[in-house]
Short mmCIF file of C-alpha atoms and ligand atoms in Angstrom, two decimals:
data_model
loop_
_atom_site.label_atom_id
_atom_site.label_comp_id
_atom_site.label_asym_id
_atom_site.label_seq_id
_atom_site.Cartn_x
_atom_site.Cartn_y
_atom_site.Cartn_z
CA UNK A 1 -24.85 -76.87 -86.84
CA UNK A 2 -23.58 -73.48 -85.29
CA UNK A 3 -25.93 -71.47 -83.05
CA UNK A 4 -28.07 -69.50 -84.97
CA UNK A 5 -29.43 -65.41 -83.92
CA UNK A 6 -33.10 -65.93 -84.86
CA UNK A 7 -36.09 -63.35 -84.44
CA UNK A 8 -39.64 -65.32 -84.10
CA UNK A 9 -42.90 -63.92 -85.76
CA UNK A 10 -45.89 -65.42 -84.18
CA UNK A 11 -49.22 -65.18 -83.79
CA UNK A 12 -49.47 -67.15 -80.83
CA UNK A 13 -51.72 -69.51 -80.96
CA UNK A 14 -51.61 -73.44 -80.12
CA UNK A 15 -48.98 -74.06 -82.30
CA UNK A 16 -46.93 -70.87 -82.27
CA UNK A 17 -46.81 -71.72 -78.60
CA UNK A 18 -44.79 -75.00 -78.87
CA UNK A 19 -42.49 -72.81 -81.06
CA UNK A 20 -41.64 -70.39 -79.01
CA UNK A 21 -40.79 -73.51 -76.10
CA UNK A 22 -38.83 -75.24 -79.19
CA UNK A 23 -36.73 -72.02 -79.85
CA UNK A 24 -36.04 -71.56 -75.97
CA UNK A 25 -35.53 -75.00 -74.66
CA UNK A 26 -32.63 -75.54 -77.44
CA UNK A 27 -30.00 -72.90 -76.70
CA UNK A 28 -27.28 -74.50 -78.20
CA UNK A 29 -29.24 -74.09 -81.62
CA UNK A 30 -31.09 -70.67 -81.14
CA UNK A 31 -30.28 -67.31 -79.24
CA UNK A 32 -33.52 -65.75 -79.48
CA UNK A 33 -33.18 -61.91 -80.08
CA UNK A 34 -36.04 -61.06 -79.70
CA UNK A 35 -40.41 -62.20 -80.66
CA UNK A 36 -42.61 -60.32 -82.49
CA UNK A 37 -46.45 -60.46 -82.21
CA UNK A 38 -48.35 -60.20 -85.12
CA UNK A 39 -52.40 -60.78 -85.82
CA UNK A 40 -53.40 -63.86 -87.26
CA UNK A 41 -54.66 -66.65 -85.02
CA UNK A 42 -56.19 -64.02 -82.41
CA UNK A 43 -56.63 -60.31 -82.70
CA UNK A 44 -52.90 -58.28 -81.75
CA UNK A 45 -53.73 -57.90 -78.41
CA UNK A 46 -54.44 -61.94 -77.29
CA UNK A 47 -51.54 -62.80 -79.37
CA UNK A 48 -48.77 -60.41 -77.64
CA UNK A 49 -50.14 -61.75 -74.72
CA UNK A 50 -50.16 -65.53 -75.30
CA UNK A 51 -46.40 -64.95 -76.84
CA UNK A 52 -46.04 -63.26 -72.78
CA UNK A 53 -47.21 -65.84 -70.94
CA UNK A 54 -45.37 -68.51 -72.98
CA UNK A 55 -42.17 -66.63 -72.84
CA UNK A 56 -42.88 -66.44 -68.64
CA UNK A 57 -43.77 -69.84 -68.12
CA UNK A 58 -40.11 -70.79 -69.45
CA UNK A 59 -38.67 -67.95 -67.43
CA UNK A 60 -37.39 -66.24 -70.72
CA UNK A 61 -36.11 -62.70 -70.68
CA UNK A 62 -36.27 -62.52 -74.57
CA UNK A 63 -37.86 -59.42 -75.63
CA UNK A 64 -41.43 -59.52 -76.91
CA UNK A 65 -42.06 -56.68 -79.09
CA UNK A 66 -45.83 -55.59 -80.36
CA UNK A 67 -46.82 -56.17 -83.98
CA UNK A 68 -49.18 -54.68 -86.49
CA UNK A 69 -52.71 -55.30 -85.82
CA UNK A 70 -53.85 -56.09 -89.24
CA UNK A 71 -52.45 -56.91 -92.79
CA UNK A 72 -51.29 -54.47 -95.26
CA UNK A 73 -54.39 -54.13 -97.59
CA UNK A 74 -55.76 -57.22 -97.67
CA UNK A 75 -59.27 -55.78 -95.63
CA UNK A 76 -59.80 -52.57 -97.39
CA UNK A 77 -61.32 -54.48 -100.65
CA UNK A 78 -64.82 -55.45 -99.04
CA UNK A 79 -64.57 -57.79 -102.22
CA UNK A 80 -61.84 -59.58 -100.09
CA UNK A 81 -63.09 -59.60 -97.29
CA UNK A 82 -61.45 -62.76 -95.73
CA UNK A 83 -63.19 -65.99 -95.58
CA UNK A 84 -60.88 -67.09 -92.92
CA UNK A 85 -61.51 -70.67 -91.62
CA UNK A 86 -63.08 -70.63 -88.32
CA UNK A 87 -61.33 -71.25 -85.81
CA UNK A 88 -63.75 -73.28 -83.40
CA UNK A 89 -66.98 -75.12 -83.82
CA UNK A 90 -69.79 -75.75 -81.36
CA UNK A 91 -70.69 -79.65 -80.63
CA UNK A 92 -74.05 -80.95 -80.48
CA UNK A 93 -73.56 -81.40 -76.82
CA UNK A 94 -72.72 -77.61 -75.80
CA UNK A 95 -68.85 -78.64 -76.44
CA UNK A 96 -66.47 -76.28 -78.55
CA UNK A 97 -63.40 -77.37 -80.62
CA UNK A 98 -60.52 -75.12 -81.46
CA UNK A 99 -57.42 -74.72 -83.28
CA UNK A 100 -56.16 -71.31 -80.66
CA UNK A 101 -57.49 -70.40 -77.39
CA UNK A 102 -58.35 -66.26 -77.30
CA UNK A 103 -56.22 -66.62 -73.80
CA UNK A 104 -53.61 -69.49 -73.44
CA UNK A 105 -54.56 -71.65 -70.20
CA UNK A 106 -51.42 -69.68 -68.73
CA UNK A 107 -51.06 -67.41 -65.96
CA UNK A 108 -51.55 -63.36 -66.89
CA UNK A 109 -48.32 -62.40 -67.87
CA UNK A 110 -46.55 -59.93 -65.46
CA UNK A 111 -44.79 -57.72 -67.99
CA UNK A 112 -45.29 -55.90 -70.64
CA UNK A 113 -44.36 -55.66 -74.20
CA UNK A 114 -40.98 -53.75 -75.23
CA UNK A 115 -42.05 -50.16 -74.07
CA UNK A 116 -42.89 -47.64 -76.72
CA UNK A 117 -41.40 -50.83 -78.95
CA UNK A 118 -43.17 -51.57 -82.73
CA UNK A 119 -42.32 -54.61 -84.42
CA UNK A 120 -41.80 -53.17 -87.97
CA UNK A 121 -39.71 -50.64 -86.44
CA UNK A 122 -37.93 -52.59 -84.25
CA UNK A 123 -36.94 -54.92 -86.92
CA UNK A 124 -35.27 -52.07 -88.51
CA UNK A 125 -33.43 -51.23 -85.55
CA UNK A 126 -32.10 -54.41 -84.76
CA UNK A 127 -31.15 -55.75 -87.89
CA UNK A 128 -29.56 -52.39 -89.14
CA UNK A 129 -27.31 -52.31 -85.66
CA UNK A 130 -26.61 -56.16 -85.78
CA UNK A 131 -23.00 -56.74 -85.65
CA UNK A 132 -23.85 -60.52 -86.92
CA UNK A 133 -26.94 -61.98 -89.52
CA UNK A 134 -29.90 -62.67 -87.94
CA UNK A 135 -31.97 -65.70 -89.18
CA UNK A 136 -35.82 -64.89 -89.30
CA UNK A 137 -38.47 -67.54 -88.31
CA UNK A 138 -41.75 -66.36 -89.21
CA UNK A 139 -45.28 -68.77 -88.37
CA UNK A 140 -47.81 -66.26 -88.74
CA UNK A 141 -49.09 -63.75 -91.60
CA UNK A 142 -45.66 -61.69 -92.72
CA UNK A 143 -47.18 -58.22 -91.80
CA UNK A 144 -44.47 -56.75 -89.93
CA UNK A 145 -41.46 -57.69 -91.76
CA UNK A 146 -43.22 -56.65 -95.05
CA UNK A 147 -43.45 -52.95 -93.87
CA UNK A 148 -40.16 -52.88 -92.15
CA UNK A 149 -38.78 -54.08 -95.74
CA UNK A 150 -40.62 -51.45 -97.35
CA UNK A 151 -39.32 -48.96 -95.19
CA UNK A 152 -35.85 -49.91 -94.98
CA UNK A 153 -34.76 -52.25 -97.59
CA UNK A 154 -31.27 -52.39 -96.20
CA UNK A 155 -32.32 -54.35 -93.16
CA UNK A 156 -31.44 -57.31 -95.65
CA UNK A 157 -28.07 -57.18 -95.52
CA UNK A 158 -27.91 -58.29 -91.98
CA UNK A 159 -30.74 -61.31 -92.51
CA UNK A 160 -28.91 -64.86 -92.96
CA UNK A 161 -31.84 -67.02 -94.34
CA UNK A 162 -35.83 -66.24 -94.09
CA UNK A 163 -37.95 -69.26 -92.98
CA UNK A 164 -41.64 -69.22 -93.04
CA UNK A 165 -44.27 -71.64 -91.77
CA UNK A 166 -46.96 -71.18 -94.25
CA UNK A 167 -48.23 -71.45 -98.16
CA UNK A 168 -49.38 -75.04 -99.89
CA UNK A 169 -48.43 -76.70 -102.64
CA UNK A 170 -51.01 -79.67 -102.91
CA UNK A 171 -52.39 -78.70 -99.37
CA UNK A 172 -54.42 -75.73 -98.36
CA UNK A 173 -56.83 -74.53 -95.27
CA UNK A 174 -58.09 -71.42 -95.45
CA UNK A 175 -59.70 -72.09 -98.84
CA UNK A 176 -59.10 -74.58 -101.74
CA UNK A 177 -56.19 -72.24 -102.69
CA UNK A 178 -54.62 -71.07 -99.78
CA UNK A 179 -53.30 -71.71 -96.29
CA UNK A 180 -53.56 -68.84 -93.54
CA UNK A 181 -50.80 -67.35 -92.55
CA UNK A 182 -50.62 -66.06 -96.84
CA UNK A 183 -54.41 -66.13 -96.65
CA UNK A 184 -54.26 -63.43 -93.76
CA UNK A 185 -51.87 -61.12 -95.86
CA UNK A 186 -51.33 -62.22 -99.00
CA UNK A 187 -49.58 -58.63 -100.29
CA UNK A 188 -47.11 -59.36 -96.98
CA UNK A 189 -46.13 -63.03 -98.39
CA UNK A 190 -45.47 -61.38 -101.69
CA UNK A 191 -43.24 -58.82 -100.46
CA UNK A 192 -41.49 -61.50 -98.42
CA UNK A 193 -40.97 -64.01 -101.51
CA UNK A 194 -39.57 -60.95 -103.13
CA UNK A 195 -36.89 -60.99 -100.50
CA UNK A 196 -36.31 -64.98 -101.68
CA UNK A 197 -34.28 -62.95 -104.77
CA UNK A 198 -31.59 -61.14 -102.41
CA UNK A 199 -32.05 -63.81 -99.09
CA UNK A 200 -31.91 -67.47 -98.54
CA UNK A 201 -35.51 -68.22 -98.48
CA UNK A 202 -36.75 -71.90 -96.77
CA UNK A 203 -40.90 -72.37 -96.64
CA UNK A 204 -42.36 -75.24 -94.90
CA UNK A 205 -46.22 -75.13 -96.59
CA UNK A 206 -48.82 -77.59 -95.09
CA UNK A 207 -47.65 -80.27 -97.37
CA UNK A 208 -44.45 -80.37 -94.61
CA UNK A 209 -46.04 -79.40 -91.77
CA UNK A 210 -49.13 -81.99 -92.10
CA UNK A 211 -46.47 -84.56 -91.51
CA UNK A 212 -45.43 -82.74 -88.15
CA UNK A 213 -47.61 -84.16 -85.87
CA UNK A 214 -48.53 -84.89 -82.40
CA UNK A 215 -50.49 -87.81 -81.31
CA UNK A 216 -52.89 -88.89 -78.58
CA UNK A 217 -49.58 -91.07 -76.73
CA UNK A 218 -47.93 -87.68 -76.95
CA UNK A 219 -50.65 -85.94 -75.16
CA UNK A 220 -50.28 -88.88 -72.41
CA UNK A 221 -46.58 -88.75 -72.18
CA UNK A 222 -46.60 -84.86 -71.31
CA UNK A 223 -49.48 -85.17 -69.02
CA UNK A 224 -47.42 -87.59 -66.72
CA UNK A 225 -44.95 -85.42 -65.80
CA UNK A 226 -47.84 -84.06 -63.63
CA UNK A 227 -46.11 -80.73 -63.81
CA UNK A 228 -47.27 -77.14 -64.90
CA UNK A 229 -45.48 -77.28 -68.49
CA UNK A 230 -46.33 -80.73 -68.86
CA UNK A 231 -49.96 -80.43 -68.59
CA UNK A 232 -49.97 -76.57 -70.65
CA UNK A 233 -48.48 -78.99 -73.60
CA UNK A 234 -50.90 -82.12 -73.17
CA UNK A 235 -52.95 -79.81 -72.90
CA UNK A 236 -52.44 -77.83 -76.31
CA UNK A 237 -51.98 -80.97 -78.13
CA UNK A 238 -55.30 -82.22 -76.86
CA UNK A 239 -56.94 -78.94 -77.59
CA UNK A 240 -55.28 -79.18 -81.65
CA UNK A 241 -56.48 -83.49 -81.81
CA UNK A 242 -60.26 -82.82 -81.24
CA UNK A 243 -60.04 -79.48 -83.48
CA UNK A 244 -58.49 -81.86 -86.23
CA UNK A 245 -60.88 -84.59 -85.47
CA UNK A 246 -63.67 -82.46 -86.07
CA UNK A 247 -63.17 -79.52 -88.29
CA UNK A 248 -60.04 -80.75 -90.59
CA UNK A 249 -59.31 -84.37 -90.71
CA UNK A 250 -56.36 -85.04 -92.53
CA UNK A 251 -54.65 -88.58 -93.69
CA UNK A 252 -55.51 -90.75 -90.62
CA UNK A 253 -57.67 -89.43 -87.42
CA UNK A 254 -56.42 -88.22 -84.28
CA UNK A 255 -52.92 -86.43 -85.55
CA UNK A 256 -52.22 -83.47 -84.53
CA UNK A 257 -49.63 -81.05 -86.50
CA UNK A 258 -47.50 -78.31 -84.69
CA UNK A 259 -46.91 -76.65 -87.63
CA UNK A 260 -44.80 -74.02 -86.42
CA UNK A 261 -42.84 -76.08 -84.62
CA UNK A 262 -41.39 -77.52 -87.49
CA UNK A 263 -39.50 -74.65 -88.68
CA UNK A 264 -37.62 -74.85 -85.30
CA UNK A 265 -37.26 -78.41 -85.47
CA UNK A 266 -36.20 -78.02 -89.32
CA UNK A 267 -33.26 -75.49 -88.29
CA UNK A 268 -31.88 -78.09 -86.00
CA UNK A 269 -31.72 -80.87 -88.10
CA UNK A 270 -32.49 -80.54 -91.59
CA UNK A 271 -32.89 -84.24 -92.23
CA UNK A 272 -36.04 -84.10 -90.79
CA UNK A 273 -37.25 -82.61 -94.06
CA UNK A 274 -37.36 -85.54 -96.57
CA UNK A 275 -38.36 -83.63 -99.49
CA UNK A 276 -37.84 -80.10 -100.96
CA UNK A 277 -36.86 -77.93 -103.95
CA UNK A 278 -35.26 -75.10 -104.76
CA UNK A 279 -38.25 -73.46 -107.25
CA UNK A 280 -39.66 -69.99 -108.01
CA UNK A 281 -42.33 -68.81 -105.37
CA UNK A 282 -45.12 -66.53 -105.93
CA UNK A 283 -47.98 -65.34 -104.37
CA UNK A 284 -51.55 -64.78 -105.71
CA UNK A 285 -53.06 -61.49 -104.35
CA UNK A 286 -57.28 -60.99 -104.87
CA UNK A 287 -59.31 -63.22 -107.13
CA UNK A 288 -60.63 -66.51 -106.55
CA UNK A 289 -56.76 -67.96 -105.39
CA UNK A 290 -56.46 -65.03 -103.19
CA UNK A 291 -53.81 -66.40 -100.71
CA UNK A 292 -52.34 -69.21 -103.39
CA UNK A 293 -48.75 -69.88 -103.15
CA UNK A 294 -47.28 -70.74 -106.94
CA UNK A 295 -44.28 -73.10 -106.55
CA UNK A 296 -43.34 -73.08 -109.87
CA UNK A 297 -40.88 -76.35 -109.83
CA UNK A 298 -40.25 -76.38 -113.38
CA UNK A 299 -36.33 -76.64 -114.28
CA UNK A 300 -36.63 -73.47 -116.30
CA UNK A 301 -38.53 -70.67 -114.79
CA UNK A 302 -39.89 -67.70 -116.50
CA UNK A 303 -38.75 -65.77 -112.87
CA UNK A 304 -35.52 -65.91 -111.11
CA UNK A 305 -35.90 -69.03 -108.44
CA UNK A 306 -36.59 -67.56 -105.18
CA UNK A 307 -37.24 -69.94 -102.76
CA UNK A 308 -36.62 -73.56 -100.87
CA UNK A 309 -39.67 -75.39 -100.92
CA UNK A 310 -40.06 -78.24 -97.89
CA UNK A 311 -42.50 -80.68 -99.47
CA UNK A 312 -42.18 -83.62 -96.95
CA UNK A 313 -41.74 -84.63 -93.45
CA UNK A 314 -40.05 -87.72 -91.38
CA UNK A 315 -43.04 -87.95 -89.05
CA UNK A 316 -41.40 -89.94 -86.50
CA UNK A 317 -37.82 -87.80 -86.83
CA UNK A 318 -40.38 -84.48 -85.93
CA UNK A 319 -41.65 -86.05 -83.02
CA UNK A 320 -39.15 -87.62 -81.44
CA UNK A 321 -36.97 -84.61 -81.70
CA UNK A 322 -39.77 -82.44 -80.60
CA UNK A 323 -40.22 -84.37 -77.62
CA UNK A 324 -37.07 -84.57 -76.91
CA UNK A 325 -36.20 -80.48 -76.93
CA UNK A 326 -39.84 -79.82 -74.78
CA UNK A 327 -38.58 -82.74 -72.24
CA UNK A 328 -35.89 -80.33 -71.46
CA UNK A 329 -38.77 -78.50 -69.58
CA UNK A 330 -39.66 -81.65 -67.56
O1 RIB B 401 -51.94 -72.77 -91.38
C1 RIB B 401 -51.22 -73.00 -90.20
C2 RIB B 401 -50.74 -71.72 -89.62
O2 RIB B 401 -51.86 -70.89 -89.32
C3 RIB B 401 -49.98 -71.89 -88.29
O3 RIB B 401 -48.98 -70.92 -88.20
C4 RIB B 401 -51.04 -71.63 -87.25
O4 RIB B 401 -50.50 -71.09 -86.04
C5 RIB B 401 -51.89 -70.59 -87.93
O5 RIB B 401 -51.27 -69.33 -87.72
CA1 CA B 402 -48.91 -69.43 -86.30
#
């Protein structure tokens, strides 16, 4: 596969975290332009600053530019007001559990975010001065490239494929409809599938990224390198185990899934997807499937199909590849 120009979208996050190492330990596969912080996991400000200390620990240059704070519209309805999932739980024994630490277990960073530099914006500027397409890997709610789109349509011209962690087909979190990254801006996602018309659109939902897991032997393997990195991932995959365990099991305990990790791992080596379908996408916006993502896999759809739908994942392909990009970092 030739090396790709990618811009990440995270809302770092456990999981977004592992991404960004996945994306930077494999430059013969990625030259990162640039990272964009959006809300989602953690409030803006945590979230720029996780992506920070991340991008420092790996002693990446790659720009980390400031997103938007909050989605589009989906918190002026109080009728909406999001039921998102919590993200920790308190044990009986004064213990907590939880999917994203408000601070990564990282050193402060010691720079900043691109001065005077906003995400929407910046996508505009990049992508309309881009001399070659730019592929756009985006694992948290789609807030910023949603208003840059609206502002400047044209920015598509320059975009070589759109991939998105996020949506469910037969699998949901946030609710029995919908999965959180669309739950936390569902008008965003929409835009974003709209793009699926003009763009090469991939989505890896949870029914993918459920499959892309980390497991306890994992945790042990990264731990004995007895190193900084080795311990920050043990560490994240131990903190993502108990907040499975106890707030979300899924199809057998003690699994772990790096969701956003997958989309990295996916642009690599596309084998490591076992199932998916070219279909129309659509998202539901308000009501009682607030958040739901419609893959309509029909052979004749009533809307132009928009989208690549990643239904299924070689569990051990994910995590031996994973493994073996974040061993690069031994
Ligand atoms: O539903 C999983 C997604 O929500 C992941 O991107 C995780 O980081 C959270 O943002
Ligand atoms: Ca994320």
């Amino acid at each position: 596969m030739s090396k790709r120009k990618i811009i990440l979208d995270v809302d770092t996050g456990s999981d977004d975290a592992l991404a960004i190492m996945t994306a930077l330990l494999a430059p013969e596969h990625f030259e990162v332009v640039g990272i964009c912080s959006v809300h989602g996991n953690r409030p803006i400000e945590n979230t720029t600053e996780n992506t920070l200390r991340v991008v420092e620990l790996l002693g990446s240059e790659v720009p980390v530019i400031r997103g938007c704070a909050a989605p589009l519209t989906a918190q002026i309805d109080p009728l909406r007001a999001l039921r998102i999932r919590a993200n920790q739980k308190e044990l009986e024994d004064g213990e907590q559990v939880q999917y994203h630490a408000e601070q990564l277990p990282l050193p402060p960073a010691t720079r900043t975010p691109l001065p005077g530099a906003y995400a929407s914006i910046w996508y505009i500027e990049t992508l309309m001065a881009a001399k070659e397409k730019i592929t756009l890997v985006m694992v948290g709610p789609q807030t910023n490239f949603a208003l840059a789109y609206r502002i400047e349509p044209r920015i598509l011209e320059q975009v070589e494929e759109i991939v998105i962690m996020g949506g469910g087909h037969d699998q949901h979190n946030s609710t029995g409809a919908a999965e959180f990254n669309i739950f936390a801006d569902p008008e965003a996602a929409a835009i974003v599938f709209e793009c699926g018309e003009k763009v090469p659109l991939t989505v890896l939902p949870l029914d993918a990224t459920h499959l892309a897991n980390m497991r306890p032997h994992h945790e042990a393997l990264f731990r004995s390198w007895g190193t900084a990195v080795g311990d920050f991932v043990a560490d994240q995959i131990r903190e993502r185990l108990d907040a499975y365990n106890v707030m979300q099991p899924l199809h057998e305990p003690d699994i772990a899934p790096i969701h956003d990790a997958l989309c990295l791992i996916y642009l690599m080596d596309e084998s490591v997807i076992t199932k998916k379908k070219f279909v129309r996408a659509d998202v539901v916006c308000g009501g009682m499937a607030d958040g739901d993502t419609l893959f309509d896999t029909r052979y004749y759809t009533d809307r132009p199909k928009n989208c690549t739908v990643c239904l299924s994942t070689d569990e051990e392909k994910f995590a031996a590849l994973f493994v073996e990009v974040l061993s690069r970092a031994r």
